C-alpha cells in the first residue's frame, strides 16, 4: 500500500481524519477494491453548470455542535433568493479564492433565506477553517447556484436515508420532503455522540418514530452496514450521504445481493472518489513551467494542490467545472460528469492513459 493512499484518504465516517484502526482498514479496503464501484448498477447523474453569482449577507451564525457552524444567508435588499430543491447546494467563493460546496439545510424551498452548515476540519484543505473564521453576522458571502445533483426521485414509494455526521445537511430537507409527499421513509443517523450530530433535533422533529439514531459512545462501536441498512428490502430506494468510507461500504453491501439490483441507490460524497483504473502519467503545466508526476492512485488536482494550494477547484468530483483547464497536447481520459469538450480537462477526475499531458496552467 503506497503512502499516497493514506495521505490522500478522506475523513472517516463522521468527518474525522484521526488514524483509528477501523477506518484505516476500511479505507484500505475501499481503495484496493475501488474497482468495484465501476461495476455498480448506479451511475451518477450529469449536472448542468450554473453561472449566476450572488452576494448574500450573513444574518445568523450559530454553533450546532462544537465543530459545526450554521450560517443563515439572505438577500441584502430583502429580496428572494433563487428557488431550490432538497438535496441542492451552493458553491461558496471564499475570500482566499477557494471554492467549496455546501448543501442547503433549511426549510425546503424557502427563499427568504438559506441555511448552510460546515464541519471544521483543521487538517483538511483549509476551506472549512476559512468558512468558520471568515464570516460573522453582517458579512457578505458570495456564492454560485444553487444546483442539485442529489434530489429525491419523483416516484419513490419506500425510502431509507442513511446519514453520517455532517451528511445530514442535504438529507434533512429530503426527509421533510418525503414526509410531505407521504413516502414510506425511514432514516438511520449515525455519529460519534448525540452532541456531535448536527441538526439531530430537527431530524427527530420530522418524525421520531421513523428515525434510528446510532451514537457510537452509546453503542460502544461504529454502526456496521447491517445497522445502517436495517429494514432495506429489495424495493427500497437507499439515499446515503456521509464520508466516502460509509458510502462505499453501503454501496458494496447493497450490490452484493442480486435481489437489490433493481432498487435505486443514490449518494452524495463529501470527498473525492477513489481513483479507479488509474495509471501514472506526467502533467506539464505550460505557463508555470512545472512537470508533475501523477501516481496511479491520485488525481492530477491532488498533486497540483500539493504545489499550489490555491489551484481552482470546488466539488473535486467532476461536476462543477471549476477545475477545467485547456489542454495544449496529450490524450485525455475524460471522466467528468459535466461538459468536458475537446481540448479541455477536469483535472479533479480526468487523467491520461499514460504518457504526458500539457495543460495551460
Ligand atoms: S472541482 Fe468540480 S469539476 Fe473539478
mmCIF file of C-alpha atoms and ligand atoms in Angstrom:
data_model
loop_
_atom_site.group_PDB
_atom_site.id
_atom_site.type_symbol
_atom_site.label_atom_id
_atom_site.label_comp_id
_atom_site.label_asym_id
_atom_site.label_seq_id
_atom_site.Cartn_x
_atom_site.Cartn_y
_atom_site.Cartn_z
ATOM 1 C CA UNK A 1 0.000 0.000 0.000
ATOM 2 C CA UNK A 2 1.608 3.251 -1.042
ATOM 3 C CA UNK A 3 1.928 6.198 1.284
ATOM 4 C CA UNK A 4 -0.171 8.324 -1.088
ATOM 5 C CA UNK A 5 -3.222 6.230 -0.343
ATOM 6 C CA UNK A 6 -3.016 7.060 3.318
ATOM 7 C CA UNK A 7 -2.130 10.701 2.929
ATOM 8 C CA UNK A 8 -4.899 11.316 0.412
ATOM 9 C CA UNK A 9 -7.602 9.379 2.196
ATOM 10 C CA UNK A 10 -10.749 11.210 3.198
ATOM 11 C CA UNK A 11 -12.074 11.906 6.654
ATOM 12 C CA UNK A 12 -13.607 8.931 8.461
ATOM 13 C CA UNK A 13 -17.272 8.020 8.797
ATOM 14 C CA UNK A 14 -18.044 11.202 10.642
ATOM 15 C CA UNK A 15 -15.587 13.636 9.126
ATOM 16 C CA UNK A 16 -12.603 12.885 11.356
ATOM 17 C CA UNK A 17 -9.148 12.289 9.973
ATOM 18 C CA UNK A 18 -7.608 10.637 13.002
ATOM 19 C CA UNK A 19 -5.978 7.335 12.255
ATOM 20 C CA UNK A 20 -8.164 4.818 14.056
ATOM 21 C CA UNK A 21 -7.684 1.171 13.142
ATOM 22 C CA UNK A 22 -11.186 0.501 11.906
ATOM 23 C CA UNK A 23 -11.063 3.371 9.471
ATOM 24 C CA UNK A 24 -7.574 2.505 8.307
ATOM 25 C CA UNK A 25 -8.781 -0.997 7.439
ATOM 26 C CA UNK A 26 -11.981 0.200 5.788
ATOM 27 C CA UNK A 27 -10.311 2.902 3.726
ATOM 28 C CA UNK A 28 -7.582 0.500 2.699
ATOM 29 C CA UNK A 29 -10.197 -1.974 1.514
ATOM 30 C CA UNK A 30 -12.130 0.738 -0.297
ATOM 31 C CA UNK A 31 -9.005 1.900 -2.066
ATOM 32 C CA UNK A 32 -7.755 -1.541 -3.015
ATOM 33 C CA UNK A 33 -11.136 -2.743 -4.217
ATOM 34 C CA UNK A 34 -12.190 0.602 -5.633
ATOM 35 C CA UNK A 35 -12.782 -1.048 -8.992
ATOM 36 C CA UNK A 36 -15.994 -2.466 -7.567
ATOM 37 C CA UNK A 37 -17.598 0.932 -7.863
ATOM 38 C CA UNK A 38 -17.178 0.770 -11.594
ATOM 39 C CA UNK A 39 -19.380 -2.322 -11.590
ATOM 40 C CA UNK A 40 -22.175 -0.720 -9.655
ATOM 41 C CA UNK A 41 -25.563 -0.525 -11.350
ATOM 42 C CA UNK A 42 -25.709 3.068 -10.200
ATOM 43 C CA UNK A 43 -24.241 5.835 -12.289
ATOM 44 C CA UNK A 44 -24.032 9.438 -11.093
ATOM 45 C CA UNK A 45 -26.215 11.946 -12.885
ATOM 46 C CA UNK A 46 -24.734 14.637 -15.081
ATOM 47 C CA UNK A 47 -25.027 18.116 -13.689
ATOM 48 C CA UNK A 48 -25.543 21.295 -15.661
ATOM 49 C CA UNK A 49 -23.205 24.111 -14.656
ATOM 50 C CA UNK A 50 -24.759 27.201 -13.049
ATOM 51 C CA UNK A 51 -23.033 30.514 -13.642
ATOM 52 C CA UNK A 52 -25.057 33.072 -11.642
ATOM 53 C CA UNK A 53 -23.104 34.715 -8.840
ATOM 54 C CA UNK A 54 -24.961 36.057 -5.832
ATOM 55 C CA UNK A 55 -23.828 38.204 -2.927
ATOM 56 C CA UNK A 56 -25.728 37.410 0.268
ATOM 57 C CA UNK A 57 -25.477 38.766 3.777
ATOM 58 C CA UNK A 58 -24.931 36.541 6.810
ATOM 59 C CA UNK A 59 -27.926 37.141 9.053
ATOM 60 C CA UNK A 60 -27.315 34.446 11.657
ATOM 61 C CA UNK A 61 -24.395 32.368 12.863
ATOM 62 C CA UNK A 62 -24.827 29.510 15.334
ATOM 63 C CA UNK A 63 -22.713 26.592 16.525
ATOM 64 C CA UNK A 64 -24.751 23.414 16.031
ATOM 65 C CA UNK A 65 -22.052 21.239 17.652
ATOM 66 C CA UNK A 66 -18.588 22.111 18.966
ATOM 67 C CA UNK A 67 -17.197 21.924 15.405
ATOM 68 C CA UNK A 68 -20.171 22.651 13.141
ATOM 69 C CA UNK A 69 -21.235 26.206 12.377
ATOM 70 C CA UNK A 70 -24.501 27.099 10.648
ATOM 71 C CA UNK A 71 -24.785 30.295 8.622
ATOM 72 C CA UNK A 72 -28.071 31.829 7.534
ATOM 73 C CA UNK A 73 -27.845 33.867 4.329
ATOM 74 C CA UNK A 74 -30.254 36.410 2.900
ATOM 75 C CA UNK A 75 -30.525 38.874 0.056
ATOM 76 C CA UNK A 76 -29.011 42.170 1.294
ATOM 77 C CA UNK A 77 -32.017 44.106 -0.063
ATOM 78 C CA UNK A 78 -34.584 41.780 1.441
ATOM 79 C CA UNK A 79 -35.476 40.115 -1.859
ATOM 80 C CA UNK A 80 -35.981 36.462 -2.595
ATOM 81 C CA UNK A 81 -33.075 34.131 -3.265
ATOM 82 C CA UNK A 82 -33.274 31.699 -6.216
ATOM 83 C CA UNK A 83 -35.554 28.688 -5.874
ATOM 84 C CA UNK A 84 -34.020 25.400 -4.774
ATOM 85 C CA UNK A 85 -34.985 21.819 -4.080
ATOM 86 C CA UNK A 86 -33.990 19.418 -1.265
ATOM 87 C CA UNK A 87 -30.518 17.999 -1.856
ATOM 88 C CA UNK A 88 -29.389 21.227 -3.553
ATOM 89 C CA UNK A 89 -26.174 23.041 -2.744
ATOM 90 C CA UNK A 90 -24.382 26.326 -3.367
ATOM 91 C CA UNK A 91 -20.765 26.936 -4.411
ATOM 92 C CA UNK A 92 -19.239 29.395 -1.959
ATOM 93 C CA UNK A 93 -16.435 31.628 -3.207
ATOM 94 C CA UNK A 94 -14.198 32.124 -0.198
ATOM 95 C CA UNK A 95 -12.115 35.272 0.318
ATOM 96 C CA UNK A 96 -8.914 33.301 -0.362
ATOM 97 C CA UNK A 97 -10.183 32.244 -3.785
ATOM 98 C CA UNK A 98 -11.054 28.746 -2.625
ATOM 99 C CA UNK A 99 -14.442 27.417 -3.669
ATOM 100 C CA UNK A 100 -16.426 24.998 -1.570
ATOM 101 C CA UNK A 101 -19.850 23.422 -1.893
ATOM 102 C CA UNK A 102 -22.365 23.357 0.924
ATOM 103 C CA UNK A 103 -25.801 21.778 0.935
ATOM 104 C CA UNK A 104 -28.812 23.890 1.753
ATOM 105 C CA UNK A 105 -30.250 22.588 5.008
ATOM 106 C CA UNK A 106 -33.088 24.999 5.751
ATOM 107 C CA UNK A 107 -36.805 24.612 5.198
ATOM 108 C CA UNK A 108 -37.332 23.086 1.732
ATOM 109 C CA UNK A 109 -37.909 25.661 -0.956
ATOM 110 C CA UNK A 110 -37.556 28.622 1.405
ATOM 111 C CA UNK A 111 -36.315 31.652 -0.498
ATOM 112 C CA UNK A 112 -36.271 34.409 2.118
ATOM 113 C CA UNK A 113 -33.070 32.887 3.429
ATOM 114 C CA UNK A 114 -30.771 29.898 3.015
ATOM 115 C CA UNK A 115 -29.008 27.921 5.713
ATOM 116 C CA UNK A 116 -25.739 26.018 5.311
ATOM 117 C CA UNK A 117 -23.695 24.124 7.920
ATOM 118 C CA UNK A 118 -19.950 23.460 7.898
ATOM 119 C CA UNK A 119 -17.920 20.993 9.962
ATOM 120 C CA UNK A 120 -14.473 22.335 10.759
ATOM 121 C CA UNK A 121 -11.593 20.081 9.677
ATOM 122 C CA UNK A 122 -8.349 21.516 10.973
ATOM 123 C CA UNK A 123 -6.324 19.065 8.896
ATOM 124 C CA UNK A 124 -8.456 19.409 5.752
ATOM 125 C CA UNK A 125 -7.809 21.602 2.747
ATOM 126 C CA UNK A 126 -8.381 24.853 4.629
ATOM 127 C CA UNK A 127 -11.833 25.629 3.259
ATOM 128 C CA UNK A 128 -13.814 24.636 6.340
ATOM 129 C CA UNK A 129 -11.492 26.562 8.646
ATOM 130 C CA UNK A 130 -11.857 29.622 6.434
ATOM 131 C CA UNK A 131 -15.641 29.228 6.489
ATOM 132 C CA UNK A 132 -15.578 29.132 10.279
ATOM 133 C CA UNK A 133 -13.266 32.093 10.656
ATOM 134 C CA UNK A 134 -14.289 34.419 7.820
ATOM 135 C CA UNK A 135 -17.971 35.054 8.316
ATOM 136 C CA UNK A 136 -19.734 36.944 11.070
ATOM 137 C CA UNK A 137 -23.268 38.332 11.101
ATOM 138 C CA UNK A 138 -23.414 41.246 8.632
ATOM 139 C CA UNK A 139 -20.611 39.955 6.396
ATOM 140 C CA UNK A 140 -21.081 39.348 2.689
ATOM 141 C CA UNK A 141 -20.812 35.811 1.369
ATOM 142 C CA UNK A 142 -20.565 35.249 -2.391
ATOM 143 C CA UNK A 143 -21.832 32.072 -3.977
ATOM 144 C CA UNK A 144 -22.977 30.471 -7.203
ATOM 145 C CA UNK A 145 -26.041 28.303 -7.566
ATOM 146 C CA UNK A 146 -27.999 26.700 -6.187
ATOM 147 C CA UNK A 147 -27.928 23.492 -8.160
ATOM 148 C CA UNK A 148 -28.892 19.945 -7.370
ATOM 149 C CA UNK A 149 -27.230 16.624 -8.154
ATOM 150 C CA UNK A 150 -28.907 14.719 -5.325
ATOM 151 C CA UNK A 151 -32.665 15.038 -5.431
ATOM 152 C CA UNK A 152 -35.467 12.839 -4.168
ATOM 153 C CA UNK A 153 -36.890 10.799 -7.029
ATOM 154 C CA UNK A 154 -40.421 11.571 -8.139
ATOM 155 C CA UNK A 155 -41.722 8.006 -7.949
ATOM 156 C CA UNK A 156 -40.191 6.768 -4.701
ATOM 157 C CA UNK A 157 -42.518 4.691 -2.529
ATOM 158 C CA UNK A 158 -40.192 3.208 0.082
ATOM 159 C CA UNK A 159 -37.027 5.069 1.056
ATOM 160 C CA UNK A 160 -34.203 4.587 3.552
ATOM 161 C CA UNK A 161 -31.977 7.578 4.286
ATOM 162 C CA UNK A 162 -28.515 6.683 5.644
ATOM 163 C CA UNK A 163 -26.874 9.692 7.263
ATOM 164 C CA UNK A 164 -23.327 10.044 8.581
ATOM 165 C CA UNK A 165 -22.447 13.121 10.634
ATOM 166 C CA UNK A 166 -22.400 16.317 8.573
ATOM 167 C CA UNK A 167 -24.019 14.294 5.770
ATOM 168 C CA UNK A 168 -27.244 15.357 7.415
ATOM 169 C CA UNK A 169 -27.207 18.704 5.608
ATOM 170 C CA UNK A 170 -28.735 17.633 2.260
ATOM 171 C CA UNK A 171 -30.741 14.887 3.950
ATOM 172 C CA UNK A 172 -32.788 16.988 6.368
ATOM 173 C CA UNK A 173 -34.707 18.823 3.610
ATOM 174 C CA UNK A 174 -35.143 15.481 1.822
ATOM 175 C CA UNK A 175 -36.691 13.905 4.935
ATOM 176 C CA UNK A 176 -39.075 16.838 5.173
ATOM 177 C CA UNK A 177 -39.994 16.480 1.517
ATOM 178 C CA UNK A 178 -40.515 12.716 1.919
ATOM 179 C CA UNK A 179 -42.835 13.375 4.868
ATOM 180 C CA UNK A 180 -44.781 15.975 2.887
ATOM 181 C CA UNK A 181 -45.155 13.606 -0.061
ATOM 182 C CA UNK A 182 -46.403 10.737 2.093
ATOM 183 C CA UNK A 183 -43.473 8.485 1.194
ATOM 184 C CA UNK A 184 -42.851 5.496 3.441
ATOM 185 C CA UNK A 185 -39.430 6.574 4.699
ATOM 186 C CA UNK A 186 -37.015 5.686 7.471
ATOM 187 C CA UNK A 187 -33.679 7.208 8.400
ATOM 188 C CA UNK A 188 -30.585 5.967 10.204
ATOM 189 C CA UNK A 189 -28.459 8.790 11.566
ATOM 190 C CA UNK A 190 -25.003 7.754 12.842
ATOM 191 C CA UNK A 191 -22.432 9.848 14.665
ATOM 192 C CA UNK A 192 -19.850 9.869 17.434
ATOM 193 C CA UNK A 193 -22.294 11.051 20.072
ATOM 194 C CA UNK A 194 -25.614 12.854 20.077
ATOM 195 C CA UNK A 195 -23.894 16.145 20.903
ATOM 196 C CA UNK A 196 -21.683 15.726 17.810
ATOM 197 C CA UNK A 197 -24.606 15.107 15.452
ATOM 198 C CA UNK A 198 -25.669 18.391 13.851
ATOM 199 C CA UNK A 199 -29.381 19.063 13.354
ATOM 200 C CA UNK A 200 -30.341 15.891 15.229
ATOM 201 C CA UNK A 201 -33.245 17.634 16.940
ATOM 202 C CA UNK A 202 -34.642 18.772 13.596
ATOM 203 C CA UNK A 203 -34.267 15.301 12.085
ATOM 204 C CA UNK A 204 -36.161 13.782 15.007
ATOM 205 C CA UNK A 205 -38.794 16.501 14.775
ATOM 206 C CA UNK A 206 -39.746 15.347 11.265
ATOM 207 C CA UNK A 207 -40.972 12.044 12.723
ATOM 208 C CA UNK A 208 -39.151 10.456 15.674
ATOM 209 C CA UNK A 209 -40.755 7.064 15.033
ATOM 210 C CA UNK A 210 -39.079 6.833 11.640
ATOM 211 C CA UNK A 211 -35.566 7.776 12.760
ATOM 212 C CA UNK A 212 -32.957 5.428 14.265
ATOM 213 C CA UNK A 213 -30.098 7.233 15.996
ATOM 214 C CA UNK A 214 -26.788 5.407 16.265
ATOM 215 C CA UNK A 215 -24.386 7.155 18.664
ATOM 216 C CA UNK A 216 -21.012 5.393 18.891
ATOM 217 C CA UNK A 217 -20.496 6.366 22.502
ATOM 218 C CA UNK A 218 -23.773 4.728 23.477
ATOM 219 C CA UNK A 219 -23.248 1.591 21.396
ATOM 220 C CA UNK A 220 -19.530 1.216 22.041
ATOM 221 C CA UNK A 221 -18.702 0.845 18.347
ATOM 222 C CA UNK A 222 -19.327 2.191 14.851
ATOM 223 C CA UNK A 223 -22.521 1.209 13.082
ATOM 224 C CA UNK A 224 -21.979 -1.643 10.629
ATOM 225 C CA UNK A 225 -23.740 -1.900 7.302
ATOM 226 C CA UNK A 226 -26.287 -4.278 8.885
ATOM 227 C CA UNK A 227 -27.356 -1.462 11.176
ATOM 228 C CA UNK A 228 -27.105 1.231 8.509
ATOM 229 C CA UNK A 229 -29.220 -0.764 6.057
ATOM 230 C CA UNK A 230 -31.614 -2.307 8.584
ATOM 231 C CA UNK A 231 -35.032 -2.884 7.040
ATOM 232 C CA UNK A 232 -33.962 -2.043 3.483
ATOM 233 C CA UNK A 233 -35.700 -4.503 1.199
ATOM 234 C CA UNK A 234 -35.173 -5.165 -2.499
ATOM 235 C CA UNK A 235 -37.599 -2.382 -3.449
ATOM 236 C CA UNK A 236 -36.234 0.187 -1.017
ATOM 237 C CA UNK A 237 -34.528 3.203 -2.550
ATOM 238 C CA UNK A 238 -31.456 3.983 -0.444
ATOM 239 C CA UNK A 239 -30.114 7.521 -0.171
ATOM 240 C CA UNK A 240 -26.786 7.843 1.609
ATOM 241 C CA UNK A 241 -24.773 10.905 2.472
ATOM 242 C CA UNK A 242 -21.627 10.915 4.505
ATOM 243 C CA UNK A 243 -17.914 10.381 4.156
ATOM 244 C CA UNK A 244 -16.554 8.087 1.491
ATOM 245 C CA UNK A 245 -15.998 5.053 3.693
ATOM 246 C CA UNK A 246 -19.654 4.947 4.771
ATOM 247 C CA UNK A 247 -20.847 5.483 1.235
ATOM 248 C CA UNK A 248 -18.656 2.791 -0.262
ATOM 249 C CA UNK A 249 -19.498 0.249 2.420
ATOM 250 C CA UNK A 250 -23.229 0.795 1.805
ATOM 251 C CA UNK A 251 -22.792 0.589 -1.955
ATOM 252 C CA UNK A 252 -20.741 -2.585 -1.808
ATOM 253 C CA UNK A 253 -23.163 -4.231 0.615
ATOM 254 C CA UNK A 254 -26.210 -3.344 -1.485
ATOM 255 C CA UNK A 255 -24.537 -4.591 -4.656
ATOM 256 C CA UNK A 256 -23.620 -7.922 -3.091
ATOM 257 C CA UNK A 257 -27.210 -9.161 -3.239
ATOM 258 C CA UNK A 258 -28.740 -9.693 -6.651
ATOM 259 C CA UNK A 259 -32.264 -9.040 -5.378
ATOM 260 C CA UNK A 260 -31.307 -5.414 -4.620
ATOM 261 C CA UNK A 261 -30.124 -4.660 -8.106
ATOM 262 C CA UNK A 262 -33.385 -3.131 -9.254
ATOM 263 C CA UNK A 263 -33.652 -0.744 -6.288
ATOM 264 C CA UNK A 264 -32.042 2.667 -6.706
ATOM 265 C CA UNK A 265 -29.055 3.735 -4.659
ATOM 266 C CA UNK A 266 -28.349 7.447 -4.506
ATOM 267 C CA UNK A 267 -25.431 9.099 -2.798
ATOM 268 C CA UNK A 268 -23.601 12.331 -2.327
ATOM 269 C CA UNK A 269 -19.934 12.414 -1.469
ATOM 270 C CA UNK A 270 -18.140 14.904 0.736
ATOM 271 C CA UNK A 271 -14.733 13.914 -0.501
ATOM 272 C CA UNK A 272 -13.194 12.934 -3.829
ATOM 273 C CA UNK A 273 -13.907 9.420 -5.061
ATOM 274 C CA UNK A 274 -11.028 6.963 -5.122
ATOM 275 C CA UNK A 275 -9.229 6.770 -8.458
ATOM 276 C CA UNK A 276 -10.342 3.676 -10.378
ATOM 277 C CA UNK A 277 -8.163 2.037 -13.024
ATOM 278 C CA UNK A 278 -5.650 4.876 -12.968
ATOM 279 C CA UNK A 279 -2.172 4.704 -14.463
ATOM 280 C CA UNK A 280 0.687 7.097 -13.718
ATOM 281 C CA UNK A 281 1.278 9.975 -16.118
ATOM 282 C CA UNK A 282 3.129 13.250 -16.465
ATOM 283 C CA UNK A 283 1.340 16.571 -16.259
ATOM 284 C CA UNK A 284 3.152 19.567 -17.668
ATOM 285 C CA UNK A 285 1.914 22.993 -16.579
ATOM 286 C CA UNK A 286 2.879 25.140 -19.544
ATOM 287 C CA UNK A 287 2.552 28.598 -18.002
ATOM 288 C CA UNK A 288 4.152 27.840 -14.651
ATOM 289 C CA UNK A 289 6.741 25.571 -16.266
ATOM 290 C CA UNK A 290 6.266 22.683 -13.900
ATOM 291 C CA UNK A 291 6.311 18.986 -14.595
ATOM 292 C CA UNK A 292 4.282 16.904 -12.143
ATOM 293 C CA UNK A 293 4.237 13.132 -11.836
ATOM 294 C CA UNK A 294 0.702 11.894 -11.196
ATOM 295 C CA UNK A 295 0.640 8.500 -9.463
ATOM 296 C CA UNK A 296 -1.925 5.873 -10.431
ATOM 297 C CA UNK A 297 -3.901 6.374 -7.235
ATOM 298 C CA UNK A 298 -4.050 10.177 -7.083
ATOM 299 C CA UNK A 299 -5.822 12.771 -9.176
ATOM 300 C CA UNK A 300 -3.986 15.431 -11.152
ATOM 301 C CA UNK A 301 -5.722 18.013 -8.966
ATOM 302 C CA UNK A 302 -4.409 16.456 -5.750
ATOM 303 C CA UNK A 303 -0.849 16.761 -6.996
ATOM 304 C CA UNK A 304 -1.436 20.289 -8.321
ATOM 305 C CA UNK A 305 -2.768 21.307 -4.901
ATOM 306 C CA UNK A 306 0.409 19.956 -3.309
ATOM 307 C CA UNK A 307 2.454 22.514 -5.235
ATOM 308 C CA UNK A 308 -0.159 25.296 -5.332
ATOM 309 C CA UNK A 309 -2.892 25.167 -2.655
ATOM 310 C CA UNK A 310 -4.809 27.938 -4.439
ATOM 311 C CA UNK A 311 -5.434 25.806 -7.558
ATOM 312 C CA UNK A 312 -9.066 26.417 -8.540
ATOM 313 C CA UNK A 313 -11.395 23.598 -7.525
ATOM 314 C CA UNK A 314 -14.674 23.044 -5.749
ATOM 315 C CA UNK A 315 -16.553 19.718 -5.908
ATOM 316 C CA UNK A 316 -13.456 17.597 -6.689
ATOM 317 C CA UNK A 317 -15.844 15.053 -8.191
ATOM 318 C CA UNK A 318 -16.092 16.174 -11.792
ATOM 319 C CA UNK A 319 -19.372 18.037 -11.894
ATOM 320 C CA UNK A 320 -18.934 21.720 -11.041
ATOM 321 C CA UNK A 321 -16.468 22.598 -13.816
ATOM 322 C CA UNK A 322 -14.312 24.822 -11.568
ATOM 323 C CA UNK A 323 -11.092 22.931 -12.220
ATOM 324 C CA UNK A 324 -11.471 22.819 -16.003
ATOM 325 C CA UNK A 325 -8.249 23.671 -17.879
ATOM 326 C CA UNK A 326 -7.271 23.962 -21.533
ATOM 327 C CA UNK A 327 -5.239 21.067 -22.894
ATOM 328 C CA UNK A 328 -2.299 22.025 -25.084
ATOM 329 C CA UNK A 329 -1.350 18.486 -26.047
ATOM 330 C CA UNK A 330 -1.878 14.895 -24.986
ATOM 331 C CA UNK A 331 -4.743 12.410 -24.855
ATOM 332 C CA UNK A 332 -7.263 12.856 -22.037
ATOM 333 C CA UNK A 333 -9.289 10.052 -20.463
ATOM 334 C CA UNK A 334 -12.374 12.189 -19.720
ATOM 335 C CA UNK A 335 -14.226 11.156 -16.591
ATOM 336 C CA UNK A 336 -16.210 14.271 -15.728
ATOM 337 C CA UNK A 337 -19.938 14.475 -15.115
ATOM 338 C CA UNK A 338 -20.223 17.949 -16.624
ATOM 339 C CA UNK A 339 -19.352 19.058 -20.157
ATOM 340 C CA UNK A 340 -15.689 18.478 -20.903
ATOM 341 C CA UNK A 341 -15.056 19.258 -24.558
ATOM 342 C CA UNK A 342 -12.190 18.530 -26.861
ATOM 343 C CA UNK A 343 -9.177 20.440 -25.642
ATOM 344 C CA UNK A 344 -10.492 20.589 -22.068
ATOM 345 C CA UNK A 345 -9.797 18.605 -18.940
ATOM 346 C CA UNK A 346 -11.343 18.450 -15.476
ATOM 347 C CA UNK A 347 -8.186 17.811 -13.506
ATOM 348 C CA UNK A 348 -10.071 16.554 -10.436
ATOM 349 C CA UNK A 349 -11.176 13.341 -12.161
ATOM 350 C CA UNK A 350 -9.878 13.161 -15.727
ATOM 351 C CA UNK A 351 -6.432 11.876 -16.401
ATOM 352 C CA UNK A 352 -4.226 10.361 -19.092
ATOM 353 C CA UNK A 353 -3.945 6.758 -20.062
ATOM 354 C CA UNK A 354 -0.195 7.206 -19.774
ATOM 355 C CA UNK A 355 2.458 9.461 -21.262
ATOM 356 C CA UNK A 356 2.246 13.228 -20.836
ATOM 357 C CA UNK A 357 -0.478 15.843 -20.961
ATOM 358 C CA UNK A 358 0.399 19.518 -21.323
ATOM 359 C CA UNK A 359 -2.143 21.967 -19.910
ATOM 360 C CA UNK A 360 -2.454 25.742 -19.970
ATOM 361 C CA UNK A 361 -1.859 26.333 -16.271
HETATM 362 S S1 LIG B 1 -13.504 20.605 -8.983
HETATM 363 FE FE1 LIG B 1 -15.537 20.423 -9.711
HETATM 364 S S2 LIG B 1 -15.294 19.546 -11.672
HETATM 365 FE FE2 LIG B 1 -13.301 19.532 -10.852
#
